[in-house]
Amino acid sequence: GLVSAGVMNNEGIELMITGTPVLTKNFKWTSSFAASHNRNELVSLSNDNYKALDYQNLGDLEGPVNAPTHRIEVGKAIGNFWGLKSAGGIDEKGRWIIELPDGTWMPYSSEMNSDVYRQYLGNGIPSMILSWGNSFRYKGFDLGVQLNSKLGFHILNTQRIFYQNNSITYNRLRCANDPLPVYDISTKEATGESKPLGKMQTQTFVSEFIEKGDYLKLDNLTIGYTFNTKNVKHISNARIYLTGQNLICITKYSGIDPELNYSDYSSFGTDNLEKYPTLRTFTIGANITF
């Protein structure tokens, strides 16, 4: 059964500024800016009647990877990624070089799929959320612009985990053939050679697949025109408009869309393998009041 035993602290700050920077006889500009910052800490996973471990692994990836993606631990934040830390390159056989918790380097092997070798690898919850909406009106014309941004978080790109790999013969991403720097594990120095992942490197979760998720989006742009209907019988208002949604996204994230669903605490920041992409839509409409 389920037990309500966990305790978590959340603290942060929210700011909202709304105003009309310009107002003349024929022109009006209204603007609204909002910003929020939050941080959290898991205080306990137990209570007086229920005793649990001070940590839990969450967000298991399906086969053949079969590994957790996150860990919650008392005294730390929710949303931390938990996995193998890549040293930034591959060995001469094309295997990921893993940096162990004690700082030593080893080539990847399946025996490393254990908490003994895993580390915290960043957090999937944005530390800053920004929103800026603007409305402009000039005589009968109107323009609405909505910008949104999330900053200070990471994304686990599961598409790359499963398909940026040369040990499979199906659905490989083009980047599977991108050359990676080769390192000498004994000296921790680059050899000067570069080559793609080797075919003996199986699909696995390493920190190379965790990317910065910061983005700025033009979520909505609406252009409209309201007609003068003073001398038109039976029509009190008439307006036509064109709306575009999800128009522009500025980000360094290599996946389809850095805007994620944050409904599941066990997988914050995970860009799921099978998801319906965000659509760019355009709408033409008219509002007529009789």
Tab-separated table of C-alpha atoms in Angstrom:
chain	number	residue	atom	x	y	z
A	1	GLY	CA	0.000	0.000	0.000
A	2	LEU	CA	0.882	3.663	-0.176
A	3	VAL	CA	2.132	5.614	2.820
A	4	SER	CA	2.177	9.404	3.176
A	5	ALA	CA	5.532	9.697	4.897
A	6	GLY	CA	7.720	12.049	2.867
A	7	VAL	CA	8.495	15.642	3.841
A	8	MET	CA	9.860	18.199	1.393
A	9	ASN	CA	10.684	21.885	1.728
A	10	ASN	CA	10.094	24.316	-1.129
A	11	GLU	CA	11.167	27.935	-1.089
A	12	GLY	CA	11.462	30.530	-3.786
A	13	ILE	CA	10.435	33.905	-5.092
A	14	GLU	CA	7.930	35.113	-7.677
A	15	LEU	CA	7.851	38.483	-9.395
A	16	MET	CA	5.206	39.974	-11.664
A	17	ILE	CA	5.235	43.391	-13.300
A	18	THR	CA	2.310	44.633	-15.376
A	19	GLY	CA	1.952	48.047	-16.926
A	20	THR	CA	1.228	50.269	-19.916
A	21	PRO	CA	4.570	51.729	-21.080
A	22	VAL	CA	3.011	53.726	-23.929
A	23	LEU	CA	-0.475	55.189	-24.205
A	24	THR	CA	-1.457	57.770	-26.834
A	25	LYS	CA	-4.609	58.596	-28.724
A	26	ASN	CA	-3.961	55.994	-31.430
A	27	PHE	CA	-1.378	53.674	-29.872
A	28	LYS	CA	-1.363	51.510	-26.738
A	29	TRP	CA	1.273	49.076	-25.477
A	30	THR	CA	0.571	46.912	-22.449
A	31	SER	CA	3.135	44.495	-21.053
A	32	SER	CA	3.270	41.809	-18.379
A	33	PHE	CA	6.475	40.156	-17.139
A	34	ALA	CA	6.628	37.258	-14.665
A	35	ALA	CA	9.603	35.437	-13.170
A	36	SER	CA	9.829	32.679	-10.585
A	37	HIS	CA	12.701	30.874	-8.878
A	38	ASN	CA	12.319	27.818	-6.680
A	39	ARG	CA	14.504	25.344	-4.852
A	40	ASN	CA	13.512	22.255	-2.928
A	41	GLU	CA	15.003	19.830	-0.442
A	42	LEU	CA	13.810	16.381	0.575
A	43	VAL	CA	13.649	16.410	4.375
A	44	SER	CA	12.498	12.873	5.119
A	45	LEU	CA	11.161	9.680	3.563
A	46	SER	CA	9.959	8.251	6.879
A	47	ASN	CA	7.597	9.047	9.745
A	48	ASP	CA	6.914	7.719	13.239
A	49	ASN	CA	5.147	4.628	11.908
A	50	TYR	CA	7.056	3.947	8.693
A	51	LYS	CA	10.815	3.668	8.268
A	52	ALA	CA	12.324	3.805	4.793
A	53	LEU	CA	15.771	4.135	3.343
A	54	ASP	CA	17.069	7.683	2.973
A	55	TYR	CA	17.151	7.310	-0.815
A	56	GLN	CA	15.242	5.755	-3.698
A	57	ASN	CA	16.166	5.160	-7.330
A	58	LEU	CA	13.469	6.213	-9.790
A	59	GLY	CA	12.624	6.416	-13.479
A	60	ASP	CA	13.877	3.075	-14.797
A	61	LEU	CA	14.718	2.987	-18.502
A	62	GLU	CA	13.334	0.039	-20.446
A	63	GLY	CA	15.409	-2.758	-21.940
A	64	PRO	CA	18.051	-3.208	-23.111
A	65	VAL	CA	19.329	-0.308	-20.963
A	66	ASN	CA	17.467	-1.271	-17.761
A	67	ALA	CA	18.818	1.500	-15.550
A	68	PRO	CA	17.358	4.160	-13.245
A	69	THR	CA	17.512	7.788	-14.343
A	70	HIS	CA	16.964	9.628	-11.032
A	71	ARG	CA	17.568	9.354	-7.325
A	72	ILE	CA	15.805	11.099	-4.457
A	73	GLU	CA	17.805	11.345	-1.246
A	74	VAL	CA	17.219	13.022	2.086
A	75	GLY	CA	19.080	16.331	2.234
A	76	LYS	CA	19.146	16.745	-1.563
A	77	ALA	CA	16.838	18.226	-4.180
A	78	ILE	CA	14.125	16.374	-6.084
A	79	GLY	CA	14.863	15.871	-9.789
A	80	ASN	CA	18.534	14.836	-9.626
A	81	PHE	CA	19.788	12.572	-12.405
A	82	TRP	CA	21.598	9.440	-11.259
A	83	GLY	CA	23.881	7.490	-13.576
A	84	LEU	CA	27.344	6.866	-14.967
A	85	LYS	CA	29.548	9.915	-15.458
A	86	SER	CA	31.340	10.039	-18.788
A	87	ALA	CA	34.891	11.373	-18.797
A	88	GLY	CA	34.164	13.127	-22.099
A	89	GLY	CA	35.396	10.629	-24.663
A	90	ILE	CA	36.014	6.998	-25.613
A	91	ASP	CA	38.874	4.532	-25.371
A	92	GLU	CA	40.754	2.985	-28.290
A	93	LYS	CA	38.041	0.306	-28.659
A	94	GLY	CA	35.265	2.867	-28.957
A	95	ARG	CA	33.823	2.365	-25.458
A	96	TRP	CA	32.655	5.175	-23.207
A	97	ILE	CA	35.224	6.132	-20.596
A	98	ILE	CA	33.521	6.283	-17.197
A	99	GLU	CA	34.768	8.484	-14.376
A	100	LEU	CA	34.155	6.634	-11.125
A	101	PRO	CA	33.090	8.409	-7.905
A	102	ASP	CA	36.712	8.284	-6.674
A	103	GLY	CA	37.933	10.053	-9.844
A	104	THR	CA	39.530	7.063	-11.571
A	105	TRP	CA	38.745	6.221	-15.198
A	106	MET	CA	37.586	2.879	-16.593
A	107	PRO	CA	36.134	1.748	-19.932
A	108	TYR	CA	32.438	0.965	-19.807
A	109	SER	CA	31.337	-2.594	-19.086
A	110	SER	CA	27.929	-4.033	-18.215
A	111	GLU	CA	29.158	-4.693	-14.666
A	112	MET	CA	29.052	-0.925	-14.111
A	113	ASN	CA	25.253	-0.889	-14.089
A	114	SER	CA	25.296	-0.599	-10.310
A	115	ASP	CA	24.922	2.170	-7.733
A	116	VAL	CA	28.555	1.613	-6.811
A	117	TYR	CA	29.565	3.377	-10.034
A	118	ARG	CA	26.746	5.906	-10.405
A	119	GLN	CA	26.830	9.599	-9.484
A	120	TYR	CA	24.572	12.645	-9.443
A	121	LEU	CA	24.599	14.213	-12.917
A	122	GLY	CA	22.558	17.420	-12.770
A	123	ASN	CA	18.923	18.309	-12.183
A	124	GLY	CA	15.898	18.248	-14.471
A	125	ILE	CA	13.840	20.981	-12.772
A	126	PRO	CA	14.194	24.549	-14.128
A	127	SER	CA	15.554	26.946	-11.515
A	128	MET	CA	14.082	29.959	-13.316
A	129	ILE	CA	10.818	30.324	-15.239
A	130	LEU	CA	10.199	33.500	-17.249
A	131	SER	CA	7.173	34.790	-19.126
A	132	TRP	CA	6.726	38.042	-21.067
A	133	GLY	CA	3.498	39.019	-22.761
A	134	ASN	CA	2.936	42.139	-24.850
A	135	SER	CA	-0.107	43.639	-26.491
A	136	PHE	CA	0.074	46.447	-29.057
A	137	ARG	CA	-2.840	48.344	-30.507
A	138	TYR	CA	-2.733	51.001	-33.265
A	139	LYS	CA	-6.079	52.298	-34.437
A	140	GLY	CA	-7.862	49.152	-35.668
A	141	PHE	CA	-4.780	46.910	-35.669
A	142	ASP	CA	-3.700	44.747	-32.738
A	143	LEU	CA	-0.647	42.570	-32.119
A	144	GLY	CA	-0.131	40.095	-29.278
A	145	VAL	CA	3.237	38.460	-28.507
A	146	GLN	CA	3.882	35.831	-25.806
A	147	LEU	CA	7.434	34.714	-24.921
A	148	ASN	CA	8.277	31.969	-22.409
A	149	SER	CA	11.590	30.683	-21.098
A	150	LYS	CA	12.938	28.080	-18.685
A	151	LEU	CA	16.534	28.230	-17.483
A	152	GLY	CA	18.962	26.358	-15.270
A	153	PHE	CA	18.058	22.708	-15.890
A	154	HIS	CA	19.140	19.598	-17.779
A	155	ILE	CA	17.362	17.167	-20.099
A	156	LEU	CA	18.005	13.445	-20.463
A	157	ASN	CA	17.749	12.748	-24.199
A	158	THR	CA	16.469	9.173	-24.301
A	159	GLN	CA	16.345	9.187	-28.111
A	160	ARG	CA	20.130	9.464	-28.086
A	161	ILE	CA	20.480	6.772	-25.413
A	162	PHE	CA	18.742	4.200	-27.569
A	163	TYR	CA	19.628	5.311	-31.100
A	164	GLN	CA	23.009	7.082	-30.947
A	165	ASN	CA	24.692	3.719	-30.954
A	166	ASN	CA	26.524	1.542	-33.466
A	167	SER	CA	25.865	-1.811	-31.794
A	168	ILE	CA	22.364	-1.760	-33.306
A	169	THR	CA	21.423	-1.999	-36.974
A	170	TYR	CA	18.049	-0.248	-36.804
A	171	ASN	CA	16.902	3.365	-36.356
A	172	ARG	CA	20.382	4.709	-35.701
A	173	LEU	CA	20.687	8.455	-35.414
A	174	ARG	CA	23.021	10.188	-37.839
A	175	CYS	CA	25.083	11.423	-34.891
A	176	ALA	CA	26.027	7.806	-34.089
A	177	ASN	CA	28.745	8.253	-36.719
A	178	ASP	CA	30.085	11.503	-35.270
A	179	PRO	CA	33.735	11.171	-34.237
A	180	LEU	CA	34.494	11.364	-30.514
A	181	PRO	CA	37.869	12.131	-28.890
A	182	VAL	CA	39.928	9.117	-27.886
A	183	TYR	CA	41.673	9.194	-24.497
A	184	ASP	CA	44.471	7.186	-22.925
A	185	ILE	CA	42.899	5.977	-19.674
A	186	SER	CA	46.224	5.542	-17.902
A	187	THR	CA	47.303	9.172	-18.472
A	188	LYS	CA	43.843	10.796	-18.872
A	189	GLU	CA	45.251	12.550	-21.938
A	190	ALA	CA	43.724	12.824	-25.406
A	191	THR	CA	45.567	10.755	-28.015
A	192	GLY	CA	44.668	13.181	-30.809
A	193	GLU	CA	42.568	10.509	-32.524
A	194	SER	CA	38.821	10.721	-33.048
A	195	LYS	CA	36.357	8.030	-34.092
A	196	PRO	CA	32.704	7.019	-33.624
A	197	LEU	CA	31.413	4.768	-30.886
A	198	GLY	CA	32.507	1.185	-31.407
A	199	LYS	CA	30.077	-1.613	-32.214
A	200	MET	CA	30.966	-3.304	-28.922
A	201	GLN	CA	29.576	-0.316	-26.964
A	202	THR	CA	26.044	-1.393	-26.063
A	203	GLN	CA	23.145	0.951	-25.398
A	204	THR	CA	23.546	2.472	-21.948
A	205	PHE	CA	22.870	5.615	-19.935
A	206	VAL	CA	25.884	7.859	-19.415
A	207	SER	CA	26.101	11.591	-18.725
A	208	GLU	CA	26.908	12.309	-22.395
A	209	PHE	CA	23.170	12.044	-23.025
A	210	ILE	CA	22.291	14.750	-20.487
A	211	GLU	CA	22.110	18.167	-22.140
A	212	LYS	CA	21.419	21.733	-21.064
A	213	GLY	CA	17.721	22.395	-21.526
A	214	ASP	CA	17.603	26.223	-21.410
A	215	TYR	CA	15.253	27.670	-24.001
A	216	LEU	CA	13.358	30.760	-25.115
A	217	LYS	CA	10.115	30.273	-27.033
A	218	LEU	CA	7.876	32.502	-29.055
A	219	ASP	CA	4.747	30.675	-27.942
A	220	ASN	CA	2.089	32.835	-29.512
A	221	LEU	CA	1.836	35.638	-32.057
A	222	THR	CA	-1.539	37.098	-32.991
A	223	ILE	CA	-2.210	39.826	-35.554
A	224	GLY	CA	-5.719	41.204	-35.826
A	225	TYR	CA	-7.786	44.022	-37.264
A	226	THR	CA	-11.047	45.372	-35.873
A	227	PHE	CA	-13.352	47.057	-38.374
A	228	ASN	CA	-15.259	50.268	-37.742
A	229	THR	CA	-18.880	49.122	-37.622
A	230	LYS	CA	-20.534	52.340	-36.449
A	231	ASN	CA	-22.402	52.731	-39.720
A	232	VAL	CA	-23.098	49.025	-40.293
A	233	LYS	CA	-26.560	47.844	-39.374
A	234	HIS	CA	-26.971	44.738	-37.232
A	235	ILE	CA	-23.200	44.332	-36.613
A	236	SER	CA	-21.758	45.819	-33.424
A	237	ASN	CA	-18.237	44.363	-33.745
A	238	ALA	CA	-16.146	42.643	-36.424
A	239	ARG	CA	-12.564	41.456	-36.144
A	240	ILE	CA	-10.315	39.172	-38.201
A	241	TYR	CA	-7.084	37.651	-36.931
A	242	LEU	CA	-4.172	35.347	-37.682
A	243	THR	CA	-2.575	33.362	-34.845
A	244	GLY	CA	0.602	31.275	-34.824
A	245	GLN	CA	1.605	29.023	-31.934
A	246	ASN	CA	4.970	27.427	-31.091
A	247	LEU	CA	6.643	29.544	-33.756
A	248	ILE	CA	10.285	29.866	-32.659
A	249	CYS	CA	12.438	28.027	-30.111
A	250	ILE	CA	15.976	29.161	-29.290
A	251	THR	CA	17.905	26.389	-27.522
A	252	LYS	CA	21.059	24.288	-27.688
A	253	TYR	CA	19.148	21.108	-26.872
A	254	SER	CA	19.514	18.593	-29.702
A	255	GLY	CA	16.167	16.870	-29.185
A	256	ILE	CA	12.784	17.638	-30.727
A	257	ASP	CA	11.543	20.033	-28.042
A	258	PRO	CA	13.050	21.166	-24.711
A	259	GLU	CA	9.590	21.927	-23.260
A	260	LEU	CA	8.744	18.861	-21.172
A	261	ASN	CA	5.909	17.498	-19.057
A	262	TYR	CA	6.660	17.869	-15.332
A	263	SER	CA	3.738	15.832	-13.976
A	264	ASP	CA	5.819	12.822	-12.851
A	265	TYR	CA	8.252	13.520	-10.008
A	266	SER	CA	10.168	10.325	-10.775
A	267	SER	CA	11.357	11.544	-14.191
A	268	PHE	CA	11.754	15.329	-14.077
A	269	GLY	CA	13.819	16.389	-17.096
A	270	THR	CA	13.464	13.127	-19.019
A	271	ASP	CA	12.622	13.570	-22.709
A	272	ASN	CA	10.713	10.345	-23.212
A	273	LEU	CA	11.522	8.048	-26.096
A	274	GLU	CA	7.985	7.807	-27.451
A	275	LYS	CA	6.237	11.170	-27.384
A	276	TYR	CA	4.069	13.210	-29.713
A	277	PRO	CA	6.029	16.274	-30.847
A	278	THR	CA	4.827	19.794	-30.143
A	279	LEU	CA	3.054	21.166	-33.203
A	280	ARG	CA	3.446	24.537	-34.883
A	281	THR	CA	-0.060	25.703	-35.705
A	282	PHE	CA	-1.619	28.611	-37.597
A	283	THR	CA	-5.206	29.767	-37.203
A	284	ILE	CA	-7.212	32.270	-39.248
A	285	GLY	CA	-10.454	33.432	-37.696
A	286	ALA	CA	-13.106	36.070	-37.415
A	287	ASN	CA	-15.212	37.391	-34.543
A	288	ILE	CA	-18.492	39.025	-35.495
A	289	THR	CA	-21.031	40.309	-32.998
A	290	PHE	CA	-24.537	41.021	-34.230
